[in-house]
PDB file of C-alpha atoms and ligand atoms in Angstrom:
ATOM      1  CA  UNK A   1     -21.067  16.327 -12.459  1.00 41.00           C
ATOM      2  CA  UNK A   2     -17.917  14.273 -11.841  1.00 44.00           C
ATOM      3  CA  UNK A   3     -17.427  13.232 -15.496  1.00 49.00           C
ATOM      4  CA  UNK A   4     -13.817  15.012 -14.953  1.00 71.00           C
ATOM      5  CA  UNK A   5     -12.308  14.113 -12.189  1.00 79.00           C
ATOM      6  CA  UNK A   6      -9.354  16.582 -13.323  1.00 75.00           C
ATOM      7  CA  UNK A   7     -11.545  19.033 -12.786  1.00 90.00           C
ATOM      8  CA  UNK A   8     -11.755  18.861  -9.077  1.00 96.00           C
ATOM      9  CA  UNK A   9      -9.800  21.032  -6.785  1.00 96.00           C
ATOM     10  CA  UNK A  10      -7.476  19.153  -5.347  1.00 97.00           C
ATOM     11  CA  UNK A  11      -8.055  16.089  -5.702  1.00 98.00           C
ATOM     12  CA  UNK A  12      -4.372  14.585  -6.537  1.00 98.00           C
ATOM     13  CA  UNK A  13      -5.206  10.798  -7.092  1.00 98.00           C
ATOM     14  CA  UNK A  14      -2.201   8.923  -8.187  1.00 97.00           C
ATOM     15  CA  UNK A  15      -0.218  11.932  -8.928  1.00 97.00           C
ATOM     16  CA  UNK A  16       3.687  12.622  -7.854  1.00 96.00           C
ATOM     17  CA  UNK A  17       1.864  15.059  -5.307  1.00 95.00           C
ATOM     18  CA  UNK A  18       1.241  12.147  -3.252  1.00 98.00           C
ATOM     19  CA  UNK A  19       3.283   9.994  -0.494  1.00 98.00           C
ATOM     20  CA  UNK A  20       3.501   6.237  -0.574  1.00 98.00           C
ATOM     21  CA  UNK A  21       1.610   5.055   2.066  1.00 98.00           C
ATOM     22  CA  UNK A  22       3.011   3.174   5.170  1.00 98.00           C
ATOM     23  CA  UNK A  23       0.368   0.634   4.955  1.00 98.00           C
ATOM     24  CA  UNK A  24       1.597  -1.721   2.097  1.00 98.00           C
ATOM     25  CA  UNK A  25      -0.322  -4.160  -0.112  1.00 98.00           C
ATOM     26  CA  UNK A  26       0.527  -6.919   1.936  1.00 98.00           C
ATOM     27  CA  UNK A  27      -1.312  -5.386   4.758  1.00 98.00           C
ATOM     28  CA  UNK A  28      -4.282  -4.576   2.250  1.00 98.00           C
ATOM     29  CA  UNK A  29      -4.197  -7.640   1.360  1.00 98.00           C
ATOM     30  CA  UNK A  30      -4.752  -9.278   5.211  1.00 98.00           C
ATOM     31  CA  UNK A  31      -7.216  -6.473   5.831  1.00 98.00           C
ATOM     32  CA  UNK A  32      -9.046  -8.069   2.650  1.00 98.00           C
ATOM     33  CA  UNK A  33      -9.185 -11.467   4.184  1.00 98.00           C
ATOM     34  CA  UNK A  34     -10.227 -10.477   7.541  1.00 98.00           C
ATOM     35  CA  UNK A  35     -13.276  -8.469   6.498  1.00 98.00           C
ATOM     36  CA  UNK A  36     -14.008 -11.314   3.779  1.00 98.00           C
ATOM     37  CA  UNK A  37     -13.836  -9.010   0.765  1.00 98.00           C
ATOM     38  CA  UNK A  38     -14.045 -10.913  -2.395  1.00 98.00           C
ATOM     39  CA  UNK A  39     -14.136 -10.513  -6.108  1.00 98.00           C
ATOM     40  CA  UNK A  40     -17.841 -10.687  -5.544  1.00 98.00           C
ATOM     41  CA  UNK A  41     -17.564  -8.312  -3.624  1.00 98.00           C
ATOM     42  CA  UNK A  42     -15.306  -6.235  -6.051  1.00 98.00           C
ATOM     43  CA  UNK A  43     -17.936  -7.221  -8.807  1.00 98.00           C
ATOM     44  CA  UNK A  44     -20.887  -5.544  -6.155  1.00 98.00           C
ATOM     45  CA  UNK A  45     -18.772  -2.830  -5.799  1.00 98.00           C
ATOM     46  CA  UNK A  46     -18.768  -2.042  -9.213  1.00 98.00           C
ATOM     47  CA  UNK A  47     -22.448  -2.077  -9.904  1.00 98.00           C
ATOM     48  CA  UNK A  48     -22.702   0.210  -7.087  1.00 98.00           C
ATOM     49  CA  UNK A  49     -20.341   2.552  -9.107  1.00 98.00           C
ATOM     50  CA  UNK A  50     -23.038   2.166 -11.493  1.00 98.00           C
ATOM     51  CA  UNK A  51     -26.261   2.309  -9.738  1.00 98.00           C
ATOM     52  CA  UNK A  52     -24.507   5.835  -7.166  1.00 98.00           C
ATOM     53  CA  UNK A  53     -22.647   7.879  -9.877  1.00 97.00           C
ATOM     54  CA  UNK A  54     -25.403  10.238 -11.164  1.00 97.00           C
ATOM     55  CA  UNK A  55     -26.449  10.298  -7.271  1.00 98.00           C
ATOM     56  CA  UNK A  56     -23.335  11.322  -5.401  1.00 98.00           C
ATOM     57  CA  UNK A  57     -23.770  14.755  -5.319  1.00 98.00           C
ATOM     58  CA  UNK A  58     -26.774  14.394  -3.583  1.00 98.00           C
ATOM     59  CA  UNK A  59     -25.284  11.761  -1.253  1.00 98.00           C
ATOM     60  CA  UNK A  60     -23.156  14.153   0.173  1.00 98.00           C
ATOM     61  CA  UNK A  61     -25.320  17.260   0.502  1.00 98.00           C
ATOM     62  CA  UNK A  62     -27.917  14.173   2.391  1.00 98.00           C
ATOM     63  CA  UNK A  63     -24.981  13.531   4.484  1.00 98.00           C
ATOM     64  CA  UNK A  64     -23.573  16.926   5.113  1.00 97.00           C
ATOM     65  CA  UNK A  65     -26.139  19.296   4.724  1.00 96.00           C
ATOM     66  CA  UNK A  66     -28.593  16.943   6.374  1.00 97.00           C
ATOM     67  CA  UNK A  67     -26.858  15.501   9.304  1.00 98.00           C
ATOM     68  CA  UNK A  68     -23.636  16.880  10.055  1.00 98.00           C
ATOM     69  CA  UNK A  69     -24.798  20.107   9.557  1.00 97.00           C
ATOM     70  CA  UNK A  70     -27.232  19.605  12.320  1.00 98.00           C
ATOM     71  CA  UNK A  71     -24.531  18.271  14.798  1.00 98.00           C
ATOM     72  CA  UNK A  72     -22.795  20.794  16.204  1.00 98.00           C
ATOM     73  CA  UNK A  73     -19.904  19.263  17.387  1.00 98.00           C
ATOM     74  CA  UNK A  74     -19.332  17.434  13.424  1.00 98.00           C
ATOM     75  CA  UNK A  75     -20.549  20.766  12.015  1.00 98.00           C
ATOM     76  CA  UNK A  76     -17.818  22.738  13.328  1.00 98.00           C
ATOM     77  CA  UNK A  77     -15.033  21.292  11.506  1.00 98.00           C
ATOM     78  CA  UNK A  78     -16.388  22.542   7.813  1.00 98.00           C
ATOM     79  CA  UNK A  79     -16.566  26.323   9.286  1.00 98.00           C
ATOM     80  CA  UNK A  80     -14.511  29.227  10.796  1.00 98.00           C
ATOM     81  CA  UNK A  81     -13.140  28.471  13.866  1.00 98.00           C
ATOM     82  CA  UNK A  82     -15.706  31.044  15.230  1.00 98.00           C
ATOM     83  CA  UNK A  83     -18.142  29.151  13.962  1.00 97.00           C
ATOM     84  CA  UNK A  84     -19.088  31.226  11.048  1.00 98.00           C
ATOM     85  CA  UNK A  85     -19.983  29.216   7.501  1.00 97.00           C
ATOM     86  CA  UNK A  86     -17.167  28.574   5.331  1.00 98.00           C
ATOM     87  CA  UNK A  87     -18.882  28.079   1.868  1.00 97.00           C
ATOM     88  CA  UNK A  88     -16.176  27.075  -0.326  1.00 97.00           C
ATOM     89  CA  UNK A  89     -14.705  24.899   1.923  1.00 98.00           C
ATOM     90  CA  UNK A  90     -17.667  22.948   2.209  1.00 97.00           C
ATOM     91  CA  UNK A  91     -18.454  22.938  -1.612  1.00 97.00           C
ATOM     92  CA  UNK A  92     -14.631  22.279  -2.750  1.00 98.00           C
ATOM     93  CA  UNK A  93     -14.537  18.967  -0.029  1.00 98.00           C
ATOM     94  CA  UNK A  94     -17.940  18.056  -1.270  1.00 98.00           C
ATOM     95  CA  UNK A  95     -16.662  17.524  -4.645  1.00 98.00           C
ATOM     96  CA  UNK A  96     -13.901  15.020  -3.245  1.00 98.00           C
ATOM     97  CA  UNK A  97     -15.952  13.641  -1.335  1.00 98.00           C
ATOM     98  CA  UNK A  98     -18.483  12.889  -4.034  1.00 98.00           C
ATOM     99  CA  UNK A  99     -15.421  11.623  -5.896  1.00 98.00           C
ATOM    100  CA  UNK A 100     -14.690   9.506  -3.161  1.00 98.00           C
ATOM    101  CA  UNK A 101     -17.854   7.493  -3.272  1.00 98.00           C
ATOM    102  CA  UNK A 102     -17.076   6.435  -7.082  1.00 98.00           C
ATOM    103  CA  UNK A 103     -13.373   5.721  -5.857  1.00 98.00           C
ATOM    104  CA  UNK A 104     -14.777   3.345  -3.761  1.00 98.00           C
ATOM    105  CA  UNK A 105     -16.535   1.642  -5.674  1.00 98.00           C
ATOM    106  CA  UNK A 106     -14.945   1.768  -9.358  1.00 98.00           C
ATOM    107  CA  UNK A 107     -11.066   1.830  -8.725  1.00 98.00           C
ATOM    108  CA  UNK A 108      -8.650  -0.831  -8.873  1.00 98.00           C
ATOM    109  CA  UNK A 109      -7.651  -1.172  -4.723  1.00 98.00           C
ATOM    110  CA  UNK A 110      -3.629  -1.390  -5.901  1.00 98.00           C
ATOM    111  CA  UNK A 111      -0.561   1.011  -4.748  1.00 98.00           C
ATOM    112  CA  UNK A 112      -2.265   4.147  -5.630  1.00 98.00           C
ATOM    113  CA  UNK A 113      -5.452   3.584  -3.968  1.00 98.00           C
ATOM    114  CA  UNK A 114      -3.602   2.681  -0.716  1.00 98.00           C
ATOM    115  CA  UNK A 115      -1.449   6.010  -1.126  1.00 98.00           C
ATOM    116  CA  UNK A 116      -4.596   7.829  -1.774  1.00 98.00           C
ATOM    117  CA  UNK A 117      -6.673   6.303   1.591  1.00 98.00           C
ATOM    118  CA  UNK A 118      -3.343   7.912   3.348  1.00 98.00           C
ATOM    119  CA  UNK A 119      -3.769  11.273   1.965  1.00 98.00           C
ATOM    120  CA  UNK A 120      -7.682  11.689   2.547  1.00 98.00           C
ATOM    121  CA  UNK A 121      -7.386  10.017   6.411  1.00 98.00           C
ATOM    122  CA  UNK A 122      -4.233  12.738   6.766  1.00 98.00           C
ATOM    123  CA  UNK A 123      -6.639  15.364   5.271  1.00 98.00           C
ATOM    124  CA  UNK A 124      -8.591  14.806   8.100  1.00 98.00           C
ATOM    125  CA  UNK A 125      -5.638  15.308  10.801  1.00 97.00           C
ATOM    126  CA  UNK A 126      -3.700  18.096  12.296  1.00 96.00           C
ATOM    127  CA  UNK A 127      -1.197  17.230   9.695  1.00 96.00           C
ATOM    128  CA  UNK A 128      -2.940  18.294   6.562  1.00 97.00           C
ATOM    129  CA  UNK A 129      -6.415  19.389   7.236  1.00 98.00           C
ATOM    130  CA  UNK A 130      -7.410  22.526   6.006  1.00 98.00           C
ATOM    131  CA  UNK A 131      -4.373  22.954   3.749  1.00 98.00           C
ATOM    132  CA  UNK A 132      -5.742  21.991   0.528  1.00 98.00           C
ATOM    133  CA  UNK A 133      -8.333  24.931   0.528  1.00 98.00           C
ATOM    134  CA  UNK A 134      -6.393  27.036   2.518  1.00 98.00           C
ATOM    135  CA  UNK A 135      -9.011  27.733   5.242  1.00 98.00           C
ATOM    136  CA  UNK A 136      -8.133  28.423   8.724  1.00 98.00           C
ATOM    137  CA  UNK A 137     -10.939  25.852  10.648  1.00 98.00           C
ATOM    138  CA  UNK A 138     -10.512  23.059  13.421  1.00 98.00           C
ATOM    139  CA  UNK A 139      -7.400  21.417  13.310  1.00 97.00           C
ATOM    140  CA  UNK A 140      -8.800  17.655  13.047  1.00 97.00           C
ATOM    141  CA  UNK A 141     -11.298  15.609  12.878  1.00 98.00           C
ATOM    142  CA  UNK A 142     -11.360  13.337  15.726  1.00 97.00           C
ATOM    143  CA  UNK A 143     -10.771   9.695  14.546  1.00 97.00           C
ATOM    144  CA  UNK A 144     -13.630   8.448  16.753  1.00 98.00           C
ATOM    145  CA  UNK A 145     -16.253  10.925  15.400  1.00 98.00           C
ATOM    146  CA  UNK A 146     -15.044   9.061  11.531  1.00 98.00           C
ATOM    147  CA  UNK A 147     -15.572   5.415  12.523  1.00 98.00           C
ATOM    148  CA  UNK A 148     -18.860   6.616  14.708  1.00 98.00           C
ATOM    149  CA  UNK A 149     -20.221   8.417  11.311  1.00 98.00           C
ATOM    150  CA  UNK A 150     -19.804   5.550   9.082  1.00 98.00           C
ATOM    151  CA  UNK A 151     -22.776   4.076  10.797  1.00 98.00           C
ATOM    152  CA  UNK A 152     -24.641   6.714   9.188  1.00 98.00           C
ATOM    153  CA  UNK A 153     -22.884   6.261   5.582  1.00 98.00           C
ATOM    154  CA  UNK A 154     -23.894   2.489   5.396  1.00 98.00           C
ATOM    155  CA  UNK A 155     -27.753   3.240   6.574  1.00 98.00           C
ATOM    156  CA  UNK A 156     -28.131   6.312   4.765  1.00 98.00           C
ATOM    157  CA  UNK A 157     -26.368   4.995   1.580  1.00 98.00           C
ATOM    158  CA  UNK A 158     -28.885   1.646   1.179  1.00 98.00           C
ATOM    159  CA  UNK A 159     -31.736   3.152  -0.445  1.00 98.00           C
ATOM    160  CA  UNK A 160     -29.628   4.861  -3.154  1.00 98.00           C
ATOM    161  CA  UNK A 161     -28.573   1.680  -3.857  1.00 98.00           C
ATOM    162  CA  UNK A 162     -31.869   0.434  -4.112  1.00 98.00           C
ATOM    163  CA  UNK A 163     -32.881   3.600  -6.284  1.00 98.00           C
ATOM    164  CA  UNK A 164     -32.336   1.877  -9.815  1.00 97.00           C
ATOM    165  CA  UNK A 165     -34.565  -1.009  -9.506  1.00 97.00           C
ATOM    166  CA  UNK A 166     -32.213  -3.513  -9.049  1.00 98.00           C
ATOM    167  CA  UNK A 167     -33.307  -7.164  -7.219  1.00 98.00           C
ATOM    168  CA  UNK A 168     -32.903  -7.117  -3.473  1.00 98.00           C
ATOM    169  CA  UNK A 169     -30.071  -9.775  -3.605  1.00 98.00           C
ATOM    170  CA  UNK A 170     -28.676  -7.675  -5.737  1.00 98.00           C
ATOM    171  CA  UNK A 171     -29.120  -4.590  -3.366  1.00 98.00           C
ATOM    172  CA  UNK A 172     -27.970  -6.665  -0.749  1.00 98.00           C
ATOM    173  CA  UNK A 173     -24.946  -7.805  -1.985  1.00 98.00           C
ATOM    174  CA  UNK A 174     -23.216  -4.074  -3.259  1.00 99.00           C
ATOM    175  CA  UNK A 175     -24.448  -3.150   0.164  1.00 99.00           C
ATOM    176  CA  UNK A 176     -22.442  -5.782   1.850  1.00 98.00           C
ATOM    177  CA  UNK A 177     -19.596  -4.771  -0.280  1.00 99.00           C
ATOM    178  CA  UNK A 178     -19.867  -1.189   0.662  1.00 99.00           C
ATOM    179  CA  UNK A 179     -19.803  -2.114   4.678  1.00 99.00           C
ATOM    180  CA  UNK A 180     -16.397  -4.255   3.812  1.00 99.00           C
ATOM    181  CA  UNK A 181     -15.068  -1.416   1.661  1.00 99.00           C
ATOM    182  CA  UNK A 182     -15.520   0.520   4.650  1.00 99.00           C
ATOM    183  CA  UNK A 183     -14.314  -1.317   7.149  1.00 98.00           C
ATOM    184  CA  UNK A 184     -11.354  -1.723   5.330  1.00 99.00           C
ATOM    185  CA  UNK A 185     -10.487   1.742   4.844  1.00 98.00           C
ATOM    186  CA  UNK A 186     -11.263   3.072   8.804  1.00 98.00           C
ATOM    187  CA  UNK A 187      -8.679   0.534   9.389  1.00 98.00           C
ATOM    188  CA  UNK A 188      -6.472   1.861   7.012  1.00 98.00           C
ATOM    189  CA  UNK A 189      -7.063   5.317   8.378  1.00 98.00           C
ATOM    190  CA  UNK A 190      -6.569   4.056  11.770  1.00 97.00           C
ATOM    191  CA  UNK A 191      -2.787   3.429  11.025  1.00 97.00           C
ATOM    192  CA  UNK A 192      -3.031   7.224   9.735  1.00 97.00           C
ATOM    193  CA  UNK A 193      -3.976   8.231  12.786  1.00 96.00           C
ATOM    194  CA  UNK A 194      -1.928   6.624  15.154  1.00 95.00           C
ATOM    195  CA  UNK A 195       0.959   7.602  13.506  1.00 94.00           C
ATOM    196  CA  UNK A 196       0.422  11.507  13.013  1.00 89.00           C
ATOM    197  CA  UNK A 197       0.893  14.090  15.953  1.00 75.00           C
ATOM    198  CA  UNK A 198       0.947  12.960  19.552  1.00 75.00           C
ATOM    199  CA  UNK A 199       0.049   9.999  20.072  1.00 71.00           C
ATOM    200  CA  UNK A 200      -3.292   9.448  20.086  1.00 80.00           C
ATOM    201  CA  UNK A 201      -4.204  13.009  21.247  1.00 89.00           C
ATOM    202  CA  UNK A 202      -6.612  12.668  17.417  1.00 93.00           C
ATOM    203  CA  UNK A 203      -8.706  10.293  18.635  1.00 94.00           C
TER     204      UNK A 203
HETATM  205  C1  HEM T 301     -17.254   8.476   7.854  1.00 79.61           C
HETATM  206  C2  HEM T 301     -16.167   8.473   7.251  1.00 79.61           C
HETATM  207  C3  HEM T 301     -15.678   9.620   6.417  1.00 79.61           C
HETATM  208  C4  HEM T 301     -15.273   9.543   5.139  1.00 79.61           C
HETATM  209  C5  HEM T 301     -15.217   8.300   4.294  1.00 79.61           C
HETATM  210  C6  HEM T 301     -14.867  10.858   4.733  1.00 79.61           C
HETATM  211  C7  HEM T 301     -14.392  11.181   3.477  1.00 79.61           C
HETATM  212  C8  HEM T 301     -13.885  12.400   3.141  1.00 79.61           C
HETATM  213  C9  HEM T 301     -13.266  12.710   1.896  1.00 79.61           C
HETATM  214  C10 HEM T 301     -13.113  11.752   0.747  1.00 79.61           C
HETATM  215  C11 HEM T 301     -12.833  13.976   1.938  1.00 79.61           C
HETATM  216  C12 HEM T 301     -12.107  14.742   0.873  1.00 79.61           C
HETATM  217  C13 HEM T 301     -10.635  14.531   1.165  1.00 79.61           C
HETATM  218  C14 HEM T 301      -9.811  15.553   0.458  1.00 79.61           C
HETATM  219  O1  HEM T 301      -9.577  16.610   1.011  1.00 79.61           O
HETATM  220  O2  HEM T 301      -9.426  15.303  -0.687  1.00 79.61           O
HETATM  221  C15 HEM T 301     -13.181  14.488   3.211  1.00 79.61           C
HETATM  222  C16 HEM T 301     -12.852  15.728   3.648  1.00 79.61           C
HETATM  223  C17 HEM T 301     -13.287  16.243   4.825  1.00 79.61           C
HETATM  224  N1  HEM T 301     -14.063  15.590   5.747  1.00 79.61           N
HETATM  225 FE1  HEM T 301     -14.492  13.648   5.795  1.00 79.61          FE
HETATM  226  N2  HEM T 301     -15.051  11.719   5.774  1.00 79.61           N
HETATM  227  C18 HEM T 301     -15.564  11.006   6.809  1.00 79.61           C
HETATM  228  C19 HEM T 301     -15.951  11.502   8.020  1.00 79.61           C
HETATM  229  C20 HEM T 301     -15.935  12.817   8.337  1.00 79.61           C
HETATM  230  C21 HEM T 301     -16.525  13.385   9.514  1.00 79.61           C
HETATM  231  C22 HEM T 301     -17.294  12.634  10.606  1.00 79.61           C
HETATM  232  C23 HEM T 301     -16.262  14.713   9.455  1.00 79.61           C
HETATM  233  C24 HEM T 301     -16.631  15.796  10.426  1.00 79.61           C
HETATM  234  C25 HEM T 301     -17.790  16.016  10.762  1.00 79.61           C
HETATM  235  C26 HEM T 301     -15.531  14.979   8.248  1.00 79.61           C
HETATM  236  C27 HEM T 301     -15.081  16.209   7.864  1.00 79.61           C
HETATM  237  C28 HEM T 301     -14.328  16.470   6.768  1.00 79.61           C
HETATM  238  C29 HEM T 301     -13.669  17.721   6.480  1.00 79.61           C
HETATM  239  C30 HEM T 301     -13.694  18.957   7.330  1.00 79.61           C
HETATM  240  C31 HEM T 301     -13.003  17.571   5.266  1.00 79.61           C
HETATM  241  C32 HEM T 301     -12.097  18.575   4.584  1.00 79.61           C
HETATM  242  C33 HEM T 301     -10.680  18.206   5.034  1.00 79.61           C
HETATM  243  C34 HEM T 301      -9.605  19.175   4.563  1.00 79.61           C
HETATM  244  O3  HEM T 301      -9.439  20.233   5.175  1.00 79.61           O
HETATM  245  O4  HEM T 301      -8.883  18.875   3.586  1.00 79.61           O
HETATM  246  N3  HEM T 301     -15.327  13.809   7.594  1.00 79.61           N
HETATM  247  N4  HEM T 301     -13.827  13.511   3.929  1.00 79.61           N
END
């Protein structure tokens, strides 16, 4: 699972396909220094990569099939918009978003990672949800519901990275990383957001 990245349905990383993003590496850069992220971090990050990647399909069925599933108003935007299951949707976003999890942790955070935080936080807007499956299902994801939910990715994802008997500085430390890594990219979506559609009509 995952060796290929190629082999998931659209998942474009660092091809042609995708935009530049408006957020440059400048701003990366300050976003870096006002979470604290360091190469320690980046060196946590990587042993996370490690420790998650024969995990991460089970990460996301803990987090989708688990919890969003079981919140209505989260649940929705994976299905019909009557509210009917939408199968491949859910399996062909799973994959990215198990890809997404070794992003995080194993790639380089240059140019192409930037343009790439851009195109997933647009998947997730009125501007390019549901186009890369082709499904007809909520138009967005409010932004508010994403930076509420990542509560639930840093609890949920600690004991994984406990799960391969690593110290508990050690545990500590990638899971320190992994908050920063996310802090990093909601506010990276954030710019996303407040650009795309009305004004603030995503949130
Ligand atoms: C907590 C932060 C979140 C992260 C890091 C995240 C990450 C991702 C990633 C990586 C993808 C695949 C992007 C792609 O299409 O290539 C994705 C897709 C998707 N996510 Fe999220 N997600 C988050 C929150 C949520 C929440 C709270 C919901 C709704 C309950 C949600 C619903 C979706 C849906 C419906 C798609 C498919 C989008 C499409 O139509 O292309 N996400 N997410």
């Amino acid at each position: 699972m995952n060796s290929n990245a190629n082999d998931i349905s659209g998942y474009t990383y660092g091809t042609p396909a995708i935009a530049v993003s408006s957020a440059t590496l400048n701003d990366l850069q300050r976003l870096k220094t006002s979470v604290g992220f360091t190469e320690d971090d980046e060196r946590s990050l990587l042993l996370a990569g490690f420790v998650l990647k024969d995990d991460v399909e089970r990460i996301v069925k803990h987090w989708r099939a688990n919890i969003i599933a079981g919140i209505p108003h989260l649940a929705k935007h994976s299905r019909n918009l009557d509210g009917s299951p939408s199968p491949d949707y859910l399996a062909r976003s799973n994959r990215r978003f198990e890809q997404w999890i070794i992003d995080t942790c194993t790639r380089t955070y240059d140019q192409d990672w930037l343009n790439y935080q851009q195109e997933i936080a647009l998947r997730h807007t009125s501007v390019k949800k549901n186009q890369t499956d082709n499904v007809v299902s909520t138009p967005y994801v409010p932004y508010s519901d994403i930076v509420a939910f990542v509560a639930v990715l840093n609890e949920t994802i600690k004991p994984y990275l406990a799960a391969k008997g690593h110290t508990e500085s050690e545990v500590s430390s990638m899971h320190k990383a992994w908050i920063k890594s996310m802090h990093i990219q909601m506010a990276l979506w954030s710019k996303t957001y407040m650009e795309s559609g009305e004004h603030g009509k995503e949130w």
